[in-house]
PDB file of C-alpha atoms in Angstrom:
ATOM      1  CA  MET A   1      60.564 105.612 119.841  1.00  0.00           C
ATOM      2  CA  PRO A   2      62.261 104.300 116.675  1.00  0.00           C
ATOM      3  CA  PRO A   3      60.332 101.791 114.539  1.00  0.00           C
ATOM      4  CA  PRO A   4      61.135  98.079 115.099  1.00  0.00           C
ATOM      5  CA  ALA A   5      63.385  97.736 112.021  1.00  0.00           C
ATOM      6  CA  ARG A   6      65.495 100.721 113.015  1.00  0.00           C
ATOM      7  CA  LEU A   7      65.613  99.580 116.637  1.00  0.00           C
ATOM      8  CA  ALA A   8      66.914  96.195 115.506  1.00  0.00           C
ATOM      9  CA  ILE A   9      69.646  97.816 113.436  1.00  0.00           C
ATOM     10  CA  LEU A  10      70.692 100.077 116.301  1.00  0.00           C
ATOM     11  CA  THR A  11      70.770  97.085 118.648  1.00  0.00           C
ATOM     12  CA  ILE A  12      73.095  95.284 116.245  1.00  0.00           C
ATOM     13  CA  PHE A  13      75.206  98.439 116.083  1.00  0.00           C
ATOM     14  CA  PHE A  14      75.647  98.661 119.860  1.00  0.00           C
ATOM     15  CA  LEU A  15      76.442  94.966 120.045  1.00  0.00           C
ATOM     16  CA  SER A  16      79.123  95.475 117.421  1.00  0.00           C
ATOM     17  CA  LEU A  17      80.708  98.127 119.619  1.00  0.00           C
ATOM     18  CA  THR A  18      81.143  95.627 122.441  1.00  0.00           C
ATOM     19  CA  SER A  19      82.129  92.642 120.338  1.00  0.00           C
ATOM     20  CA  SER A  20      84.364  94.206 117.657  1.00  0.00           C
ATOM     21  CA  SER A  21      87.446  93.823 119.861  1.00  0.00           C
ATOM     22  CA  ARG A  22      87.122  90.066 119.364  1.00  0.00           C
ATOM     23  CA  SER A  23      86.596  90.213 115.601  1.00  0.00           C
ATOM     24  CA  PHE A  24      90.250  89.773 114.637  1.00  0.00           C
ATOM     25  CA  ASP A  25      90.169  86.319 116.231  1.00  0.00           C
ATOM     26  CA  THR A  26      88.183  85.147 113.203  1.00  0.00           C
ATOM     27  CA  CYS A  27      90.799  82.666 112.016  1.00  0.00           C
ATOM     28  CA  SER A  28      90.652  80.462 115.123  1.00  0.00           C
ATOM     29  CA  GLN A  29      86.855  80.302 115.017  1.00  0.00           C
ATOM     30  CA  THR A  30      85.859  80.292 111.372  1.00  0.00           C
ATOM     31  CA  LYS A  31      86.551  78.194 108.319  1.00  0.00           C
ATOM     32  CA  ILE A  32      86.275  79.610 104.843  1.00  0.00           C
ATOM     33  CA  ARG A  33      82.719  79.462 103.553  1.00  0.00           C
ATOM     34  CA  ASP A  34      81.825  76.963 100.862  1.00  0.00           C
ATOM     35  CA  PRO A  35      82.003  78.961  97.602  1.00  0.00           C
ATOM     36  CA  GLN A  36      78.917  77.086  96.396  1.00  0.00           C
ATOM     37  CA  SER A  37      76.890  78.712  99.177  1.00  0.00           C
ATOM     38  CA  LEU A  38      77.821  82.254  98.097  1.00  0.00           C
ATOM     39  CA  ARG A  39      75.707  84.346  95.749  1.00  0.00           C
ATOM     40  CA  CYS A  40      77.278  84.931  92.346  1.00  0.00           C
ATOM     41  CA  ASP A  41      74.835  87.546  91.049  1.00  0.00           C
ATOM     42  CA  GLN A  42      75.496  90.293  93.585  1.00  0.00           C
ATOM     43  CA  ILE A  43      78.277  92.135  95.404  1.00  0.00           C
ATOM     44  CA  THR A  44      78.981  92.941  99.044  1.00  0.00           C
ATOM     45  CA  VAL A  45      80.341  96.483  99.337  1.00  0.00           C
ATOM     46  CA  VAL A  46      82.888  97.020 102.123  1.00  0.00           C
ATOM     47  CA  MET A  47      83.507 100.747 102.553  1.00  0.00           C
ATOM     48  CA  ASN A  48      86.182 102.119 104.865  1.00  0.00           C
ATOM     49  CA  GLY A  49      85.457 105.243 106.922  1.00  0.00           C
ATOM     50  CA  PHE A  50      87.657 107.195 109.325  1.00  0.00           C
ATOM     51  CA  SER A  51      87.193 110.961 109.133  1.00  0.00           C
ATOM     52  CA  LYS A  52      84.222 112.735 110.751  1.00  0.00           C
ATOM     53  CA  GLU A  53      84.492 115.440 108.089  1.00  0.00           C
ATOM     54  CA  ARG A  54      83.687 112.871 105.419  1.00  0.00           C
ATOM     55  CA  ILE A  55      80.557 111.469 107.096  1.00  0.00           C
ATOM     56  CA  PRO A  56      78.075 113.324 104.841  1.00  0.00           C
ATOM     57  CA  LEU A  57      79.906 112.050 101.767  1.00  0.00           C
ATOM     58  CA  LEU A  58      80.170 108.535 103.219  1.00  0.00           C
ATOM     59  CA  GLN A  59      76.414 108.460 103.863  1.00  0.00           C
ATOM     60  CA  SER A  60      75.698 109.598 100.316  1.00  0.00           C
ATOM     61  CA  LEU A  61      78.020 107.031  98.724  1.00  0.00           C
ATOM     62  CA  ALA A  62      76.856 104.147 100.945  1.00  0.00           C
ATOM     63  CA  THR A  63      73.244 104.945 100.090  1.00  0.00           C
ATOM     64  CA  ALA A  64      74.039 105.132  96.377  1.00  0.00           C
ATOM     65  CA  TYR A  65      75.641 101.685  96.467  1.00  0.00           C
ATOM     66  CA  SER A  66      72.675 100.264  98.400  1.00  0.00           C
ATOM     67  CA  LEU A  67      70.298 101.432  95.652  1.00  0.00           C
ATOM     68  CA  SER A  68      72.028  99.279  93.035  1.00  0.00           C
ATOM     69  CA  THR A  69      70.340  95.978  92.220  1.00  0.00           C
ATOM     70  CA  LEU A  70      73.830  94.475  92.028  1.00  0.00           C
ATOM     71  CA  VAL A  71      74.524  95.145  95.704  1.00  0.00           C
ATOM     72  CA  SER A  72      73.508  92.592  98.339  1.00  0.00           C
ATOM     73  CA  SER A  73      74.610  94.672 101.337  1.00  0.00           C
ATOM     74  CA  VAL A  74      76.880  97.551 102.306  1.00  0.00           C
ATOM     75  CA  LEU A  75      79.262  97.229 105.261  1.00  0.00           C
ATOM     76  CA  VAL A  76      80.669 100.506 106.540  1.00  0.00           C
ATOM     77  CA  LEU A  77      83.827  99.831 108.558  1.00  0.00           C
ATOM     78  CA  TRP A  78      84.508 102.704 110.924  1.00  0.00           C
ATOM     79  CA  GLY A  79      88.239 102.659 111.639  1.00  0.00           C
ATOM     80  CA  ASN A  80      88.601 105.600 114.036  1.00  0.00           C
ATOM     81  CA  PRO A  81      88.143 104.299 117.624  1.00  0.00           C
ATOM     82  CA  SER A  82      88.419 107.831 119.059  1.00  0.00           C
ATOM     83  CA  THR A  83      85.213 108.982 117.380  1.00  0.00           C
ATOM     84  CA  PRO A  84      82.638 110.062 120.017  1.00  0.00           C
ATOM     85  CA  LEU A  85      79.878 107.529 120.577  1.00  0.00           C
ATOM     86  CA  ARG A  86      77.156 110.106 119.875  1.00  0.00           C
ATOM     87  CA  VAL A  87      78.639 110.667 116.392  1.00  0.00           C
ATOM     88  CA  LEU A  88      78.575 106.945 115.660  1.00  0.00           C
ATOM     89  CA  GLN A  89      75.041 106.627 116.999  1.00  0.00           C
ATOM     90  CA  GLN A  90      73.841 109.375 114.682  1.00  0.00           C
ATOM     91  CA  LEU A  91      75.702 107.836 111.746  1.00  0.00           C
ATOM     92  CA  ALA A  92      74.066 104.462 112.467  1.00  0.00           C
ATOM     93  CA  ARG A  93      70.633 106.093 112.542  1.00  0.00           C
ATOM     94  CA  ASN A  94      71.244 107.922 109.290  1.00  0.00           C
ATOM     95  CA  LEU A  95      72.472 104.792 107.513  1.00  0.00           C
ATOM     96  CA  SER A  96      69.607 102.684 108.825  1.00  0.00           C
ATOM     97  CA  SER A  97      67.035 105.177 107.534  1.00  0.00           C
ATOM     98  CA  SER A  98      67.867 104.323 103.920  1.00  0.00           C
ATOM     99  CA  SER A  99      64.831 103.101 102.012  1.00  0.00           C
ATOM    100  CA  SER A 100      66.852 100.835  99.723  1.00  0.00           C
ATOM    101  CA  GLU A 101      66.480  97.067  99.669  1.00  0.00           C
ATOM    102  CA  ALA A 102      70.179  96.400 100.358  1.00  0.00           C
ATOM    103  CA  SER A 103      71.018  96.783 104.034  1.00  0.00           C
ATOM    104  CA  ILE A 104      73.692  99.185 105.274  1.00  0.00           C
ATOM    105  CA  THR A 105      75.498  98.073 108.426  1.00  0.00           C
ATOM    106  CA  LEU A 106      77.921 100.187 110.444  1.00  0.00           C
ATOM    107  CA  LEU A 107      80.730  98.119 111.960  1.00  0.00           C
ATOM    108  CA  PRO A 108      83.004 100.104 114.325  1.00  0.00           C
ATOM    109  CA  GLN A 109      86.482  98.582 114.356  1.00  0.00           C
ATOM    110  CA  PRO A 110      88.560  97.952 117.512  1.00  0.00           C
ATOM    111  CA  SER A 111      91.563  99.805 116.082  1.00  0.00           C
ATOM    112  CA  SER A 112      92.697 101.820 113.090  1.00  0.00           C
ATOM    113  CA  SER A 113      94.596  98.842 111.626  1.00  0.00           C
ATOM    114  CA  LEU A 114      94.208  98.794 107.865  1.00  0.00           C
ATOM    115  CA  ASN A 115      94.371  95.001 107.984  1.00  0.00           C
ATOM    116  CA  LEU A 116      90.830  95.058 109.362  1.00  0.00           C
ATOM    117  CA  ARG A 117      89.590  96.032 105.907  1.00  0.00           C
ATOM    118  CA  PHE A 118      90.212  92.457 104.830  1.00  0.00           C
ATOM    119  CA  LEU A 119      88.610  90.452 107.625  1.00  0.00           C
ATOM    120  CA  PRO A 120      86.584  87.558 106.129  1.00  0.00           C
ATOM    121  CA  ARG A 121      83.395  88.534 108.050  1.00  0.00           C
ATOM    122  CA  PRO A 122      81.458  85.314 107.280  1.00  0.00           C
ATOM    123  CA  ASN A 123      78.425  86.566 109.220  1.00  0.00           C
ATOM    124  CA  HIS A 124      78.075  89.565 106.927  1.00  0.00           C
ATOM    125  CA  ILE A 125      79.449  88.533 103.522  1.00  0.00           C
ATOM    126  CA  GLU A 126      77.184  86.182 101.569  1.00  0.00           C
ATOM    127  CA  THR A 127      78.438  86.921  98.058  1.00  0.00           C
ATOM    128  CA  LYS A 128      81.329  85.571  96.047  1.00  0.00           C
ATOM    129  CA  ALA A 129      82.345  89.074  94.968  1.00  0.00           C
ATOM    130  CA  VAL A 130      83.410  91.810  97.385  1.00  0.00           C
ATOM    131  CA  LEU A 131      83.979  95.444  96.514  1.00  0.00           C
ATOM    132  CA  ILE A 132      86.557  97.088  98.773  1.00  0.00           C
ATOM    133  CA  CYS A 133      86.238 100.857  98.429  1.00  0.00           C
ATOM    134  CA  ASP A 134      86.953 104.184 100.096  1.00  0.00           C
ATOM    135  CA  ASP A 135      84.506 106.745 101.429  1.00  0.00           C
ATOM    136  CA  ASP A 136      85.572 109.444  98.972  1.00  0.00           C
ATOM    137  CA  VAL A 137      85.199 107.814  95.556  1.00  0.00           C
ATOM    138  CA  GLU A 138      81.949 108.162  93.616  1.00  0.00           C
ATOM    139  CA  VAL A 139      81.434 105.617  90.832  1.00  0.00           C
ATOM    140  CA  HIS A 140      78.776 105.756  88.154  1.00  0.00           C
ATOM    141  CA  PRO A 141      76.331 102.798  88.373  1.00  0.00           C
ATOM    142  CA  ARG A 142      77.161 101.722  84.819  1.00  0.00           C
ATOM    143  CA  THR A 143      80.841 101.554  85.729  1.00  0.00           C
ATOM    144  CA  LEU A 144      80.002  99.335  88.709  1.00  0.00           C
ATOM    145  CA  GLU A 145      77.937  97.063  86.477  1.00  0.00           C
ATOM    146  CA  PHE A 146      80.666  96.876  83.840  1.00  0.00           C
ATOM    147  CA  ALA A 147      83.391  96.156  86.413  1.00  0.00           C
ATOM    148  CA  PHE A 148      81.273  93.336  87.852  1.00  0.00           C
ATOM    149  CA  ARG A 149      80.769  91.820  84.384  1.00  0.00           C
ATOM    150  CA  ILE A 150      84.514  91.880  83.783  1.00  0.00           C
ATOM    151  CA  TRP A 151      85.194  90.364  87.217  1.00  0.00           C
ATOM    152  CA  SER A 152      82.666  87.596  86.537  1.00  0.00           C
ATOM    153  CA  SER A 153      84.931  86.453  83.680  1.00  0.00           C
ATOM    154  CA  ASN A 154      88.145  86.943  85.719  1.00  0.00           C
ATOM    155  CA  GLN A 155      87.192  85.771  89.200  1.00  0.00           C
ATOM    156  CA  ASP A 156      90.712  84.845  90.296  1.00  0.00           C
ATOM    157  CA  ARG A 157      91.967  88.377  89.658  1.00  0.00           C
ATOM    158  CA  ILE A 158      91.464  91.820  91.141  1.00  0.00           C
ATOM    159  CA  VAL A 159      89.436  94.190  88.989  1.00  0.00           C
ATOM    160  CA  GLY A 160      89.854  97.892  89.709  1.00  0.00           C
ATOM    161  CA  LEU A 161      89.731 101.468  88.469  1.00  0.00           C
ATOM    162  CA  PHE A 162      92.923 102.930  89.976  1.00  0.00           C
ATOM    163  CA  ALA A 163      96.184 101.299  88.864  1.00  0.00           C
ATOM    164  CA  ARG A 164      99.759 101.642  90.091  1.00  0.00           C
ATOM    165  CA  SER A 165     102.969  99.715  89.452  1.00  0.00           C
ATOM    166  CA  HIS A 166     106.113  98.323  91.034  1.00  0.00           C
ATOM    167  CA  ASP A 167     109.524  98.796  89.460  1.00  0.00           C
ATOM    168  CA  PHE A 168     113.146  98.101  90.336  1.00  0.00           C
ATOM    169  CA  ASP A 169     115.666 100.886  90.926  1.00  0.00           C
ATOM    170  CA  LEU A 170     118.952  99.522  89.586  1.00  0.00           C
ATOM    171  CA  ASN A 171     121.033 102.242  91.234  1.00  0.00           C
ATOM    172  CA  ARG A 172     119.630 101.741  94.753  1.00  0.00           C
ATOM    173  CA  LYS A 173     119.005  98.004  94.298  1.00  0.00           C
ATOM    174  CA  GLU A 174     115.476  98.228  95.679  1.00  0.00           C
ATOM    175  CA  TRP A 175     111.871  98.094  94.550  1.00  0.00           C
ATOM    176  CA  VAL A 176     109.947 101.319  94.062  1.00  0.00           C
ATOM    177  CA  TYR A 177     106.277 102.244  93.875  1.00  0.00           C
ATOM    178  CA  THR A 178     105.384 104.206  90.773  1.00  0.00           C
ATOM    179  CA  VAL A 179     102.982 104.873  87.916  1.00  0.00           C
ATOM    180  CA  HIS A 180     103.750 103.514  84.453  1.00  0.00           C
ATOM    181  CA  PRO A 181     101.996 104.786  81.332  1.00  0.00           C
ATOM    182  CA  ASP A 182     101.925 101.341  79.736  1.00  0.00           C
ATOM    183  CA  ARG A 183     101.768  98.740  82.515  1.00  0.00           C
ATOM    184  CA  PHE A 184     100.488  98.173  86.029  1.00  0.00           C
ATOM    185  CA  SER A 185     100.593  95.541  88.766  1.00  0.00           C
ATOM    186  CA  ILE A 186      98.646  97.030  91.688  1.00  0.00           C
ATOM    187  CA  MET A 187      94.990  98.011  92.114  1.00  0.00           C
ATOM    188  CA  LEU A 188      94.165 100.500  94.863  1.00  0.00           C
ATOM    189  CA  THR A 189      91.497  99.990  97.509  1.00  0.00           C
ATOM    190  CA  LYS A 190      89.746 103.104  96.240  1.00  0.00           C
ATOM    191  CA  PHE A 191      87.833 100.553  94.128  1.00  0.00           C
ATOM    192  CA  MET A 192      88.959  96.923  94.323  1.00  0.00           C
ATOM    193  CA  LEU A 193      86.656  94.104  93.234  1.00  0.00           C
ATOM    194  CA  LEU A 194      87.809  90.629  94.244  1.00  0.00           C
ATOM    195  CA  LYS A 195      86.749  87.166  95.341  1.00  0.00           C
ATOM    196  CA  SER A 196      85.690  87.007  99.003  1.00  0.00           C
ATOM    197  CA  GLU A 197      87.893  83.944  99.452  1.00  0.00           C
ATOM    198  CA  TYR A 198      90.917  86.261  99.245  1.00  0.00           C
ATOM    199  CA  LEU A 199      89.843  87.988 102.461  1.00  0.00           C
ATOM    200  CA  TYR A 200      90.400  84.717 104.301  1.00  0.00           C
ATOM    201  CA  ARG A 201      93.740  84.168 102.572  1.00  0.00           C
ATOM    202  CA  TYR A 202      94.887  87.652 103.559  1.00  0.00           C
ATOM    203  CA  THR A 203      93.787  87.386 107.193  1.00  0.00           C
ATOM    204  CA  CYS A 204      94.296  83.720 107.960  1.00  0.00           C
ATOM    205  CA  GLY A 205      96.595  82.233 105.326  1.00  0.00           C
ATOM    206  CA  GLY A 206     100.310  82.274 104.634  1.00  0.00           C
ATOM    207  CA  GLY A 207     101.539  81.305 108.107  1.00  0.00           C
ATOM    208  CA  GLU A 208     104.253  83.372 109.786  1.00  0.00           C
ATOM    209  CA  LYS A 209     105.370  85.022 106.542  1.00  0.00           C
ATOM    210  CA  MET A 210     101.955  86.518 105.986  1.00  0.00           C
ATOM    211  CA  ALA A 211     101.663  87.461 109.656  1.00  0.00           C
ATOM    212  CA  SER A 212     104.963  89.340 109.480  1.00  0.00           C
ATOM    213  CA  MET A 213     103.813  91.244 106.393  1.00  0.00           C
ATOM    214  CA  ARG A 214     100.552  92.182 108.099  1.00  0.00           C
ATOM    215  CA  ARG A 215     102.641  93.536 110.983  1.00  0.00           C
ATOM    216  CA  MET A 216     104.555  95.663 108.452  1.00  0.00           C
ATOM    217  CA  VAL A 217     101.255  97.114 107.261  1.00  0.00           C
ATOM    218  CA  ASP A 218     100.446  98.066 110.845  1.00  0.00           C
ATOM    219  CA  SER A 219     103.902  99.524 111.439  1.00  0.00           C
ATOM    220  CA  VAL A 220     103.647 101.999 108.539  1.00  0.00           C
ATOM    221  CA  ARG A 221      99.827 102.317 108.498  1.00  0.00           C
ATOM    222  CA  ASN A 222      99.986 101.771 104.764  1.00  0.00           C
ATOM    223  CA  CYS A 223     100.393  99.143 102.025  1.00  0.00           C
ATOM    224  CA  GLU A 224      97.416  96.888 102.811  1.00  0.00           C
ATOM    225  CA  ASP A 225      96.335  97.237  99.183  1.00  0.00           C
ATOM    226  CA  ILE A 226      99.791  96.232  97.936  1.00  0.00           C
ATOM    227  CA  LEU A 227      99.787  93.188 100.199  1.00  0.00           C
ATOM    228  CA  MET A 228      96.357  92.113  98.920  1.00  0.00           C
ATOM    229  CA  ASN A 229      97.675  92.411  95.363  1.00  0.00           C
ATOM    230  CA  VAL A 230     100.607  90.224  96.424  1.00  0.00           C
ATOM    231  CA  VAL A 231      98.192  87.617  97.841  1.00  0.00           C
ATOM    232  CA  VAL A 232      96.025  87.539  94.720  1.00  0.00           C
ATOM    233  CA  SER A 233      98.886  87.588  92.202  1.00  0.00           C
ATOM    234  CA  GLU A 234     100.620  84.732  94.019  1.00  0.00           C
ATOM    235  CA  VAL A 235      97.477  82.621  93.548  1.00  0.00           C
ATOM    236  CA  ALA A 236      96.350  83.773  90.111  1.00  0.00           C
ATOM    237  CA  LYS A 237      99.837  84.014  88.557  1.00  0.00           C
ATOM    238  CA  VAL A 238      98.586  86.959  86.484  1.00  0.00           C
ATOM    239  CA  GLY A 239      98.209  90.670  87.076  1.00  0.00           C
ATOM    240  CA  PRO A 240      95.052  92.609  87.920  1.00  0.00           C
ATOM    241  CA  VAL A 241      92.504  93.925  85.427  1.00  0.00           C
ATOM    242  CA  LEU A 242      92.079  97.677  84.886  1.00  0.00           C
ATOM    243  CA  VAL A 243      88.607  98.818  83.877  1.00  0.00           C
ATOM    244  CA  GLY A 244      87.894 102.120  82.179  1.00  0.00           C
ATOM    245  CA  ALA A 245      85.440 104.203  84.194  1.00  0.00           C
ATOM    246  CA  ARG A 246      82.578 105.929  82.417  1.00  0.00           C
ATOM    247  CA  ARG A 247      82.428 108.419  85.270  1.00  0.00           C
ATOM    248  CA  VAL A 248      84.290 108.371  88.567  1.00  0.00           C
ATOM    249  CA  ARG A 249      84.949 111.201  91.027  1.00  0.00           C
ATOM    250  CA  ASP A 250      87.767 110.971  93.544  1.00  0.00           C
ATOM    251  CA  TYR A 251      86.978 113.473  96.278  1.00  0.00           C
ATOM    252  CA  GLY A 252      90.137 112.416  98.130  1.00  0.00           C
ATOM    253  CA  ASP A 253      92.414 113.637  95.355  1.00  0.00           C
ATOM    254  CA  ALA A 254      94.321 116.651  96.699  1.00  0.00           C
ATOM    255  CA  ARG A 255      93.577 118.516  93.464  1.00  0.00           C
ATOM    256  CA  ASN A 256      89.998 118.893  94.734  1.00  0.00           C
ATOM    257  CA  ASP A 257      91.171 121.375  97.365  1.00  0.00           C
ATOM    258  CA  GLU A 258      91.105 124.158  94.810  1.00  0.00           C
ATOM    259  CA  GLY A 259      87.363 123.612  94.570  1.00  0.00           C
ATOM    260  CA  GLY A 260      86.941 124.173  98.297  1.00  0.00           C
ATOM    261  CA  GLU A 261      85.747 120.667  99.199  1.00  0.00           C
ATOM    262  CA  GLY A 262      88.827 119.823 101.234  1.00  0.00           C
ATOM    263  CA  TYR A 263      88.315 116.059 101.290  1.00  0.00           C
ATOM    264  CA  GLY A 264      91.862 115.417 100.114  1.00  0.00           C
ATOM    265  CA  SER A 265      93.621 117.041 103.040  1.00  0.00           C
ATOM    266  CA  GLY A 266      93.445 114.169 105.490  1.00  0.00           C
ATOM    267  CA  GLY A 267      94.478 111.210 103.363  1.00  0.00           C
ATOM    268  CA  LEU A 268      97.516 109.024 103.883  1.00  0.00           C
ATOM    269  CA  SER A 269      98.821 109.973 100.463  1.00  0.00           C
ATOM    270  CA  GLY A 270      98.766 113.712 101.107  1.00  0.00           C
ATOM    271  CA  ARG A 271     102.571 113.869 101.352  1.00  0.00           C
ATOM    272  CA  LYS A 272     103.404 112.248  98.037  1.00  0.00           C
ATOM    273  CA  GLY A 273     107.165 111.786  98.468  1.00  0.00           C
ATOM    274  CA  GLU A 274     106.932 110.140 101.867  1.00  0.00           C
ATOM    275  CA  HIS A 275     103.922 108.097 100.774  1.00  0.00           C
ATOM    276  CA  ARG A 276     105.749 106.653  97.763  1.00  0.00           C
ATOM    277  CA  ARG A 277     108.880 105.902  99.788  1.00  0.00           C
ATOM    278  CA  ARG A 278     106.864 103.975 102.365  1.00  0.00           C
ATOM    279  CA  ARG A 279     105.140 101.971  99.686  1.00  0.00           C
ATOM    280  CA  GLY A 280     108.403 101.238  97.915  1.00  0.00           C
ATOM    281  CA  TRP A 281     109.785 100.011 101.249  1.00  0.00           C
ATOM    282  CA  CYS A 282     106.759  97.737 101.618  1.00  0.00           C
ATOM    283  CA  ILE A 283     107.283  96.176  98.190  1.00  0.00           C
ATOM    284  CA  THR A 284     110.964  95.597  98.976  1.00  0.00           C
ATOM    285  CA  GLU A 285     110.154  94.034 102.347  1.00  0.00           C
ATOM    286  CA  PHE A 286     107.375  91.836 100.965  1.00  0.00           C
ATOM    287  CA  HIS A 287     109.856  90.571  98.383  1.00  0.00           C
ATOM    288  CA  ARG A 288     112.439  89.893 101.082  1.00  0.00           C
ATOM    289  CA  VAL A 289     110.005  87.950 103.266  1.00  0.00           C
ATOM    290  CA  LEU A 290     108.633  85.848 100.400  1.00  0.00           C
ATOM    291  CA  GLY A 291     111.956  85.386  98.626  1.00  0.00           C
ATOM    292  CA  MET A 292     110.202  86.148  95.345  1.00  0.00           C
ATOM    293  CA  MET A 293     108.248  88.892  93.597  1.00  0.00           C
ATOM    294  CA  PRO A 294     104.677  87.676  93.049  1.00  0.00           C
ATOM    295  CA  LEU A 295     103.342  90.950  91.596  1.00  0.00           C
ATOM    296  CA  ARG A 296     102.614  90.518  87.893  1.00  0.00           C
ATOM    297  CA  TYR A 297     102.265  93.172  85.225  1.00  0.00           C
ATOM    298  CA  ASN A 298      99.237  93.652  83.060  1.00  0.00           C
ATOM    299  CA  TYR A 299      98.797  95.986  80.098  1.00  0.00           C
ATOM    300  CA  GLY A 300      95.930  97.968  78.660  1.00  0.00           C
ATOM    301  CA  LYS A 301      92.470  98.849  79.901  1.00  0.00           C
ATOM    302  CA  VAL A 302      89.123  97.164  79.389  1.00  0.00           C
ATOM    303  CA  VAL A 303      86.456  99.632  78.209  1.00  0.00           C
ATOM    304  CA  ASP A 304      82.746  99.185  77.594  1.00  0.00           C
ATOM    305  CA  SER A 305      82.568 101.465  74.570  1.00  0.00           C
ATOM    306  CA  VAL A 306      84.841 103.179  72.098  1.00  0.00           C
ATOM    307  CA  GLY A 307      84.097 106.655  70.821  1.00  0.00           C
ATOM    308  CA  GLU A 308      85.923 109.483  69.158  1.00  0.00           C
ATOM    309  CA  GLN A 309      88.582 111.073  71.357  1.00  0.00           C
ATOM    310  CA  ALA A 310      88.641 114.546  69.818  1.00  0.00           C
ATOM    311  CA  LEU A 311      87.931 117.486  72.129  1.00  0.00           C
ATOM    312  CA  CYS A 312      85.027 119.872  71.599  1.00  0.00           C
ATOM    313  CA  ASN A 313      84.130 123.125  73.310  1.00  0.00           C
ATOM    314  CA  LYS A 314      80.773 122.970  75.032  1.00  0.00           C
ATOM    315  CA  ARG A 315      79.499 125.722  77.323  1.00  0.00           C
ATOM    316  CA  GLY A 316      83.030 127.014  77.762  1.00  0.00           C
ATOM    317  CA  LYS A 317      84.509 123.617  78.713  1.00  0.00           C
ATOM    318  CA  LEU A 318      86.571 121.151  76.724  1.00  0.00           C
ATOM    319  CA  VAL A 319      84.956 117.700  76.681  1.00  0.00           C
ATOM    320  CA  PHE A 320      85.306 114.611  74.508  1.00  0.00           C
ATOM    321  CA  CYS A 321      83.280 115.252  71.389  1.00  0.00           C
ATOM    322  CA  ASP A 322      81.330 112.014  71.721  1.00  0.00           C
ATOM    323  CA  HIS A 323      80.264 113.092  75.232  1.00  0.00           C
ATOM    324  CA  SER A 324      79.328 116.514  73.881  1.00  0.00           C
ATOM    325  CA  PHE A 325      77.184 114.877  71.198  1.00  0.00           C
ATOM    326  CA  MET A 326      75.431 112.583  73.696  1.00  0.00           C
ATOM    327  CA  ASP A 327      74.634 115.513  76.002  1.00  0.00           C
ATOM    328  CA  SER A 328      73.224 117.668  73.204  1.00  0.00           C
TER     329      SER A 328
END
């Protein structure tokens, strides 16, 4: 017989299975929470999960976030409705067994719609800041702390670690999705820190124009991160903020396959050409619907320390010399 605390968590989990199909009706039932009632000193982590193969990694990352004093709670959104119930039950038990102070809640979603990542969830989110993240990105605690400090001074903007850009193809007369070495306008949901108010704007604001763009996201099963950047940039009138990571590991990067971990094989961005074309189409369509291009460029990266950038050989590996010195 599980202890009372675990039993309570499992009960909530099973209730979420039966009630999650009604969760997307949030807008007709809920008003945006008073910002004054939200905590400003902590973060709610909203982690997206889908693949059974990534469950061990998801559990590890969710637990790591819950151990941070900055984190109020961790919400694990499970977006694969075809996952066997026994798998979800075991995952709920494993997550609930964490000894950390911050709670970890598994929320099975009624569909695989990527729009569900941005539901306001007023019953679960009690902080002004929300971290939207993936289940395959490991961030050093000091990077999380630094990103939160930067966000605290830029609360109307998205703060992130993974930047991309939009650009205009003059020959084809259409917008494209790309990477620029000197500018950016899009932060990815691999690590996206933003004001919880924007979740309501994404899900419930913007009238029919926003609804049509959310339908585009569903049609291509992509671009929810671009649309959130559109929402935020339209309000803030400035681009996102890129933070330099002290240490971050992206297990979903296809280049990890050589190491045998295989986490990158199932991602949406596995087929790079098709992925970029879809995202370019999204940017073009968002522009068409809005009649304007709200995405704004930003330049440079905010870092928490500056050290020498020369490379040194240490134990047969090339590392930044300042890192080599600190590890000695």
